[in-house]
CSV table of C-alpha atoms in Angstrom, one decimal:
chain,number,residue,atom,x,y,z
A,208,MET,CA,113.9,146.6,122.9
A,209,THR,CA,110.4,147.5,123.8
A,210,GLU,CA,111.6,149.7,126.6
A,211,ARG,CA,114.0,151.5,124.3
A,212,PHE,CA,111.2,152.0,121.8
A,213,ILE,CA,108.9,153.5,124.5
A,214,ARG,CA,111.6,155.9,125.7
A,215,ARG,CA,112.0,157.3,122.2
A,216,CYS,CA,108.3,158.0,121.9
A,217,SER,CA,107.3,161.6,122.6
A,218,SER,CA,103.9,160.7,123.9
A,219,ALA,CA,101.7,157.7,124.6
A,220,THR,CA,99.5,158.4,121.7
A,221,SER,CA,102.3,158.4,119.1
A,222,CYS,CA,103.6,155.1,120.6
A,223,PHE,CA,100.2,153.5,120.4
A,224,LEU,CA,99.7,154.5,116.7
A,225,THR,CA,103.2,153.2,115.9
A,226,LEU,CA,102.4,149.8,117.4
A,227,LEU,CA,99.2,149.6,115.5
A,228,VAL,CA,101.0,150.2,112.2
A,229,LEU,CA,103.5,147.4,113.1
A,230,CYS,CA,100.8,145.0,114.0
A,231,GLY,CA,99.0,145.8,110.7
A,232,ILE,CA,102.2,145.0,108.8
A,233,PHE,CA,102.6,141.6,110.5
A,234,SER,CA,99.0,140.7,110.1
A,235,SER,CA,98.9,141.6,106.5
A,236,GLY,CA,102.1,139.5,105.9
A,237,SER,CA,100.5,136.4,107.5
A,238,VAL,CA,97.3,136.9,105.4
A,239,LYS,CA,99.3,137.2,102.2
A,240,ALA,CA,101.3,134.0,103.1
A,241,LYS,CA,98.1,132.1,103.7
A,242,GLN,CA,96.6,133.4,100.5
A,243,ILE,CA,99.7,132.3,98.5
A,244,GLN,CA,99.4,128.8,100.1
A,245,GLU,CA,95.7,128.6,99.3
A,246,ASP,CA,96.3,129.7,95.7
A,247,TYR,CA,99.1,127.1,95.4
A,248,LEU,CA,96.9,124.1,96.4
A,249,ARG,CA,93.3,123.2,95.7
A,250,ASN,CA,91.0,120.4,96.8
A,251,VAL,CA,89.7,117.9,94.2
A,252,SER,CA,86.7,115.7,95.0
A,253,ILE,CA,86.8,112.2,93.6
A,254,ALA,CA,83.5,110.4,93.2
A,255,ASN,CA,83.4,107.1,95.2
A,256,THR,CA,82.0,105.4,92.0
A,257,SER,CA,84.8,106.7,89.8
A,258,PRO,CA,86.4,104.2,87.4
A,259,GLU,CA,89.8,105.1,88.9
A,260,ILE,CA,88.7,103.3,92.1
A,261,THR,CA,88.8,99.5,92.1
A,262,TYR,CA,86.4,97.5,94.2
A,263,THR,CA,87.0,93.8,94.7
A,264,PRO,CA,85.5,91.2,94.4
A,265,PHE,CA,83.0,93.2,92.3
A,266,PHE,CA,80.9,96.3,92.1
A,267,CYS,CA,77.1,95.9,91.5
A,268,ASN,CA,75.3,98.3,89.2
A,269,SER,CA,71.8,99.6,89.8
A,270,SER,CA,70.1,96.7,87.9
A,271,THR,CA,71.8,94.0,90.0
A,272,SER,CA,69.4,92.4,92.6
A,273,GLU,CA,70.3,92.3,96.2
A,274,VAL,CA,70.6,88.5,96.2
A,275,ASP,CA,73.2,88.6,93.3
A,276,CYS,CA,75.1,91.4,95.0
A,277,LYS,CA,75.9,89.5,98.2
A,278,GLY,CA,79.6,89.7,99.1
A,279,GLY,CA,80.1,92.7,96.7
A,280,TRP,CA,79.9,96.5,96.7
A,281,ARG,CA,76.9,98.6,95.8
A,282,ALA,CA,76.0,102.3,95.7
A,283,LEU,CA,73.4,103.4,98.3
A,284,ASP,CA,71.9,106.6,99.5
A,285,VAL,CA,72.4,107.5,103.2
A,286,ASP,CA,70.9,110.7,104.4
A,287,GLY,CA,71.2,112.2,100.9
A,288,LEU,CA,74.8,111.1,100.5
A,289,THR,CA,75.9,108.5,98.0
A,290,VAL,CA,78.1,105.9,99.6
A,291,VAL,CA,79.6,102.7,98.3
A,292,SER,CA,78.7,100.0,100.8
A,293,THR,CA,79.5,96.4,101.5
A,294,ASP,CA,78.4,93.9,104.2
A,295,GLY,CA,81.4,91.8,103.8
A,296,PRO,CA,81.7,88.1,102.7
A,297,SER,CA,78.4,86.4,102.4
A,298,GLU,CA,77.7,82.7,103.0
A,299,GLY,CA,75.2,82.7,100.2
A,300,GLY,CA,77.3,84.8,97.9
A,301,VAL,CA,81.0,85.4,97.2
A,302,ASN,CA,83.2,84.3,100.0
A,303,ILE,CA,86.0,86.9,99.4
A,304,VAL,CA,87.2,89.8,101.6
A,305,PRO,CA,86.0,93.1,100.1
A,306,GLN,CA,88.8,95.6,99.3
A,307,MET,CA,89.1,99.1,97.8
A,308,PHE,CA,92.2,100.3,95.8
A,309,PHE,CA,92.8,103.9,94.8
A,310,SER,CA,96.0,105.4,93.2
A,311,PHE,CA,96.7,109.1,93.1
A,312,ARG,CA,99.3,111.8,93.2
A,313,ALA,CA,98.6,114.4,95.8
A,314,SER,CA,99.9,115.9,99.0
A,315,ASN,CA,96.9,115.0,101.2
A,316,LEU,CA,93.9,112.7,101.0
A,317,PHE,CA,90.7,112.8,103.1
A,318,MET,CA,88.0,110.2,103.2
A,319,THR,CA,84.7,109.9,105.1
A,320,THR,CA,82.4,107.0,106.1
A,321,SER,CA,78.7,107.1,106.9
A,322,PRO,CA,77.2,106.9,110.4
A,323,LEU,CA,76.0,103.4,109.6
A,324,SER,CA,79.6,102.1,109.0
A,325,ASN,CA,80.8,100.1,111.9
A,326,VAL,CA,83.3,97.5,110.7
A,327,SER,CA,87.1,97.5,111.5
A,328,ILE,CA,89.3,98.2,108.5
A,329,ASN,CA,92.9,97.6,107.6
A,330,VAL,CA,94.3,100.7,105.8
A,331,THR,CA,97.5,100.2,103.8
A,332,VAL,CA,99.3,103.2,102.2
A,333,LEU,CA,102.1,102.6,99.6
A,334,THR,CA,104.0,105.7,98.4
A,335,GLY,CA,107.4,105.5,96.8
A,336,ASN,CA,109.4,102.8,98.8
A,337,VAL,CA,107.4,103.4,102.0
A,338,THR,CA,104.5,101.2,103.1
A,339,VAL,CA,102.4,102.1,106.1
A,340,ASN,CA,99.7,99.8,107.6
A,341,ALA,CA,97.2,100.7,110.3
A,342,MET,CA,94.0,99.3,111.8
A,343,ALA,CA,91.0,101.6,112.4
A,344,ASN,CA,87.3,101.5,112.9
A,345,SER,CA,85.1,102.9,110.2
A,346,SER,CA,82.7,104.3,112.8
A,347,LEU,CA,85.1,107.2,113.4
A,348,GLY,CA,83.7,108.8,110.4
A,349,SER,CA,86.8,109.9,108.5
A,350,LEU,CA,90.5,109.2,107.8
A,351,ALA,CA,93.3,111.3,106.4
A,352,VAL,CA,96.6,110.7,104.8
A,353,VAL,CA,98.8,113.8,104.9
A,354,ASN,CA,102.4,115.0,104.1
A,355,LEU,CA,102.7,113.0,100.9
A,356,GLN,CA,105.1,113.7,98.0
A,357,GLU,CA,102.9,114.9,95.2
A,358,THR,CA,105.5,113.7,92.6
A,359,ASP,CA,105.1,110.1,93.8
A,360,THR,CA,102.2,107.8,93.1
A,361,THR,CA,100.4,106.8,96.3
A,362,THR,CA,98.1,103.8,96.5
A,363,ILE,CA,95.7,103.4,99.4
A,364,SER,CA,93.9,100.1,100.0
A,365,ILE,CA,91.1,99.6,102.5
A,366,THR,CA,90.4,96.0,103.5
A,367,TYR,CA,87.2,94.9,105.3
A,368,VAL,CA,88.0,93.0,108.5
A,369,PRO,CA,85.1,90.6,109.2
A,370,ASP,CA,83.5,90.3,112.6
A,371,LEU,CA,82.2,86.8,113.1
A,372,GLN,CA,80.3,87.9,116.2
A,373,MET,CA,77.9,90.4,114.6
A,374,PRO,CA,77.0,91.9,111.2
A,375,ALA,CA,79.3,94.7,110.1
A,376,ARG,CA,79.1,97.2,107.3
A,377,LEU,CA,81.6,99.5,105.5
A,378,ASP,CA,80.5,102.7,103.7
A,379,ILE,CA,82.9,104.7,101.6
A,380,GLY,CA,81.7,108.3,101.4
A,381,ASN,CA,83.4,111.5,100.2
A,382,ILE,CA,87.0,111.3,98.8
A,383,THR,CA,89.0,114.5,98.5
A,384,ILE,CA,92.7,115.0,97.5
A,385,MET,CA,94.8,118.2,97.7
A,386,VAL,CA,96.8,118.9,94.6
A,387,LYS,CA,98.6,121.8,93.0
A,388,ASN,CA,96.4,124.5,91.6
A,389,ASP,CA,97.8,124.0,88.0
A,390,SER,CA,97.5,120.2,88.1
A,391,VAL,CA,95.5,118.4,85.5
A,392,SER,CA,93.5,115.3,86.2
A,393,SER,CA,95.8,113.1,84.2
A,394,SER,CA,98.7,114.0,86.5
A,395,PHE,CA,97.0,113.3,89.8
A,396,LEU,CA,94.9,110.3,88.7
A,397,PRO,CA,97.4,107.8,87.1
A,398,THR,CA,96.3,104.5,85.5
A,399,GLN,CA,95.0,102.2,88.2
A,400,THR,CA,97.3,99.2,88.9
A,401,LEU,CA,97.5,97.0,91.9
A,402,PRO,CA,100.8,97.3,93.7
A,403,PRO,CA,102.7,94.0,94.2
A,404,SER,CA,103.0,94.6,98.0
A,405,ILE,CA,99.3,94.6,98.5
A,406,SER,CA,97.8,91.1,98.6
A,407,LEU,CA,94.7,90.2,96.7
A,408,PRO,CA,91.5,89.1,98.4
A,409,THR,CA,91.7,85.8,100.3
A,410,VAL,CA,89.0,83.3,101.2
A,411,ILE,CA,87.7,83.5,104.8
A,412,PRO,CA,85.2,81.5,106.9
A,413,THR,CA,81.7,82.8,107.2
A,414,SER,CA,80.6,80.7,110.2
A,415,SER,CA,81.7,81.4,113.8
A,416,SER,CA,82.2,77.7,114.3
A,417,SER,CA,84.8,77.5,111.5
A,418,ASN,CA,88.4,78.5,112.1
A,419,SER,CA,89.9,77.6,108.8
A,420,ALA,CA,89.4,78.8,105.2
A,421,THR,CA,86.8,77.0,103.1
A,422,PRO,CA,88.7,74.6,100.8
A,423,THR,CA,88.1,74.3,97.1
A,424,THR,CA,87.7,70.9,95.5
A,425,THR,CA,88.9,71.8,92.0
A,426,SER,CA,92.6,71.0,92.7
A,427,ASP,CA,91.7,67.9,94.6
A,428,ASN,CA,89.6,66.5,91.7
A,429,THR,CA,92.4,67.3,89.3
A,430,LYS,CA,94.9,65.4,91.4
A,431,LYS,CA,92.6,62.4,91.7
A,432,LYS,CA,92.2,62.3,87.9
A,433,LEU,CA,96.0,62.4,87.4
A,434,VAL,CA,96.5,59.6,89.9
A,435,ALA,CA,93.7,57.5,88.3
A,436,HIS,CA,95.3,58.0,84.8
A,437,ALA,CA,98.7,57.0,86.1
A,438,VAL,CA,97.4,53.9,87.8
A,439,GLY,CA,95.4,52.9,84.8
A,440,LEU,CA,98.4,53.4,82.5
A,441,THR,CA,100.6,51.3,84.8
A,442,ILE,CA,98.2,48.4,85.0
A,443,GLY,CA,97.5,48.5,81.2
A,444,LEU,CA,101.2,48.4,80.4
A,445,GLY,CA,101.8,45.6,82.9
A,446,LEU,CA,99.0,43.4,81.4
A,447,GLY,CA,100.0,44.2,77.8
A,448,LEU,CA,103.7,43.4,78.4
A,449,THR,CA,102.8,40.2,80.2
A,450,ALA,CA,100.6,39.1,77.3
A,451,VAL,CA,103.3,39.8,74.8
A,452,ALA,CA,105.9,38.0,76.8
A,453,CYS,CA,103.6,34.9,77.1
A,454,VAL,CA,103.0,34.9,73.3
A,455,ILE,CA,106.7,35.2,72.6
A,456,TYR,CA,107.6,32.4,75.0
A,457,MET,CA,105.0,30.1,73.5
A,458,LEU,CA,106.2,30.8,70.0
A,459,TRP,CA,109.8,30.3,71.1
A,460,ARG,CA,109.0,26.9,72.7
A,461,ARG,CA,107.0,25.8,69.6
A,462,ARG,CA,109.8,26.8,67.2
A,463,ARG,CA,112.4,25.1,69.4
A,464,ARG,CA,110.5,21.9,69.5
A,465,LYS,CA,110.0,22.0,65.7
A,466,GLN,CA,113.7,22.6,65.1
A,467,ARG,CA,114.6,19.7,67.5
A,468,GLU,CA,112.3,17.3,65.7
A,469,ASP,CA,113.6,18.3,62.3
A,470,SER,CA,117.1,17.8,63.4
A,471,MET,CA,116.3,14.4,64.8
A,472,VAL,CA,114.7,13.3,61.6
A,473,ALA,CA,117.5,14.6,59.4
A,474,GLY,CA,120.4,13.3,61.6
A,475,GLY,CA,118.8,10.1,62.8
A,476,THR,CA,119.6,10.9,66.4
A,477,ILE,CA,117.0,10.9,69.2
A,478,ASP,CA,117.7,11.9,72.7
A,479,HIS,CA,116.3,10.0,75.7
A,480,ALA,CA,113.2,12.1,76.1
A,481,SER,CA,112.4,11.9,72.4
A,482,ALA,CA,113.0,8.1,72.4
A,483,SER,CA,110.5,7.6,75.2
A,484,ARG,CA,107.9,9.6,73.3
A,485,TRP,CA,108.6,7.8,70.1
A,486,ASN,CA,108.3,4.4,71.9
A,487,ARG,CA,104.8,5.5,73.0
A,488,GLU,CA,103.7,6.6,69.6
A,489,LEU,CA,105.4,3.9,67.4
A,490,PRO,CA,103.1,1.0,68.4
A,491,SER,CA,100.1,3.0,67.5
A,492,LEU,CA,101.6,3.9,64.2
A,493,ALA,CA,102.4,0.2,63.5
A,494,GLU,CA,98.7,-0.8,64.0
A,495,PRO,CA,96.7,-1.6,60.9
A,496,GLY,CA,95.0,1.3,59.3
A,497,ARG,CA,97.4,3.8,61.0
A,498,GLN,CA,99.5,6.2,59.0
A,499,SER,CA,103.2,5.8,58.5
A,500,MET,CA,106.0,7.6,60.3
A,501,SER,CA,106.7,9.9,57.4
A,502,SER,CA,103.0,10.9,57.1
A,503,TYR,CA,102.9,11.5,60.9
A,504,LEU,CA,105.9,13.8,60.7
A,505,SER,CA,104.4,15.6,57.7
A,506,ARG,CA,101.2,16.1,59.6
A,507,ARG,CA,103.0,17.5,62.6
A,508,ALA,CA,105.0,19.9,60.4
A,509,THR,CA,101.8,21.1,58.7
A,510,LYS,CA,100.2,21.7,62.1
A,511,ASP,CA,103.2,23.7,63.3
A,512,HIS,CA,103.2,25.7,60.1
A,513,LYS,CA,99.5,26.6,60.6
A,514,ASP,CA,100.1,27.6,64.3
A,515,THR,CA,103.0,29.9,63.6
A,516,ARG,CA,102.2,31.4,60.1
A,517,TRP,CA,100.7,34.6,61.6
A,518,PHE,CA,103.8,35.3,63.6
A,519,ARG,CA,106.5,35.0,60.9
């Protein structure tokens, strides 16, 4: 095609001018396409202390002392740049893994870290029905999430990965998202919610000699109290039922004996055991000064009545 075009040219000068015109048309077309794309999208800077960003376990304000802020996040100045920094779980503070959550609607996200940041991080991106998880080192200085669907809500979480061998630090610097030029803040910054697929902070060991999570004693104390209550209730019921059974048995024997004696006196019949007892007691009743048989039986009946009157 180029050879055919050159043959049709009357002179080298006219051909050169024609090529320049064609190149000008192509270059102007590419510039216009780039300009349309730039007009269609715009960059929006999100402050790293914005309320749309959630920091766990907590975010310290300017009045919080350094001792009270151990294990949390705080705003610092690094070479004139405001960063949100954490040193990870603290043995003298909160023993929870620091995490950052940010939900947005945009096609791209860019984030920077400070030169002092050196900890490994776990980056989880949830958009639509897709979840992507990756490990990185914050010393690289920046990370990017691109080719997102702007109509979907995307949630990015950054988890501090502790290094038990040396102190490590994570600094969150600038955050920039790319959105449509006509987008309003309410459309690309939805209400912050934690997605169900992203786990909440977990307890981790702070000593290199410990390989298991630090246990909590609250649940153990509750279980011990429940066991103690159950044992005490069982013992109390056992003793109470035993005492009631003994009292009922004694009353039953006393009433049975009384009924047997009354029936013997009324019917005039005495069994062998009763005859032996009467033989032992009759001589003493026959002695001078002793009471008669009727008075003796009356006294026994009165005594039985007094012993059982509270249980009738």
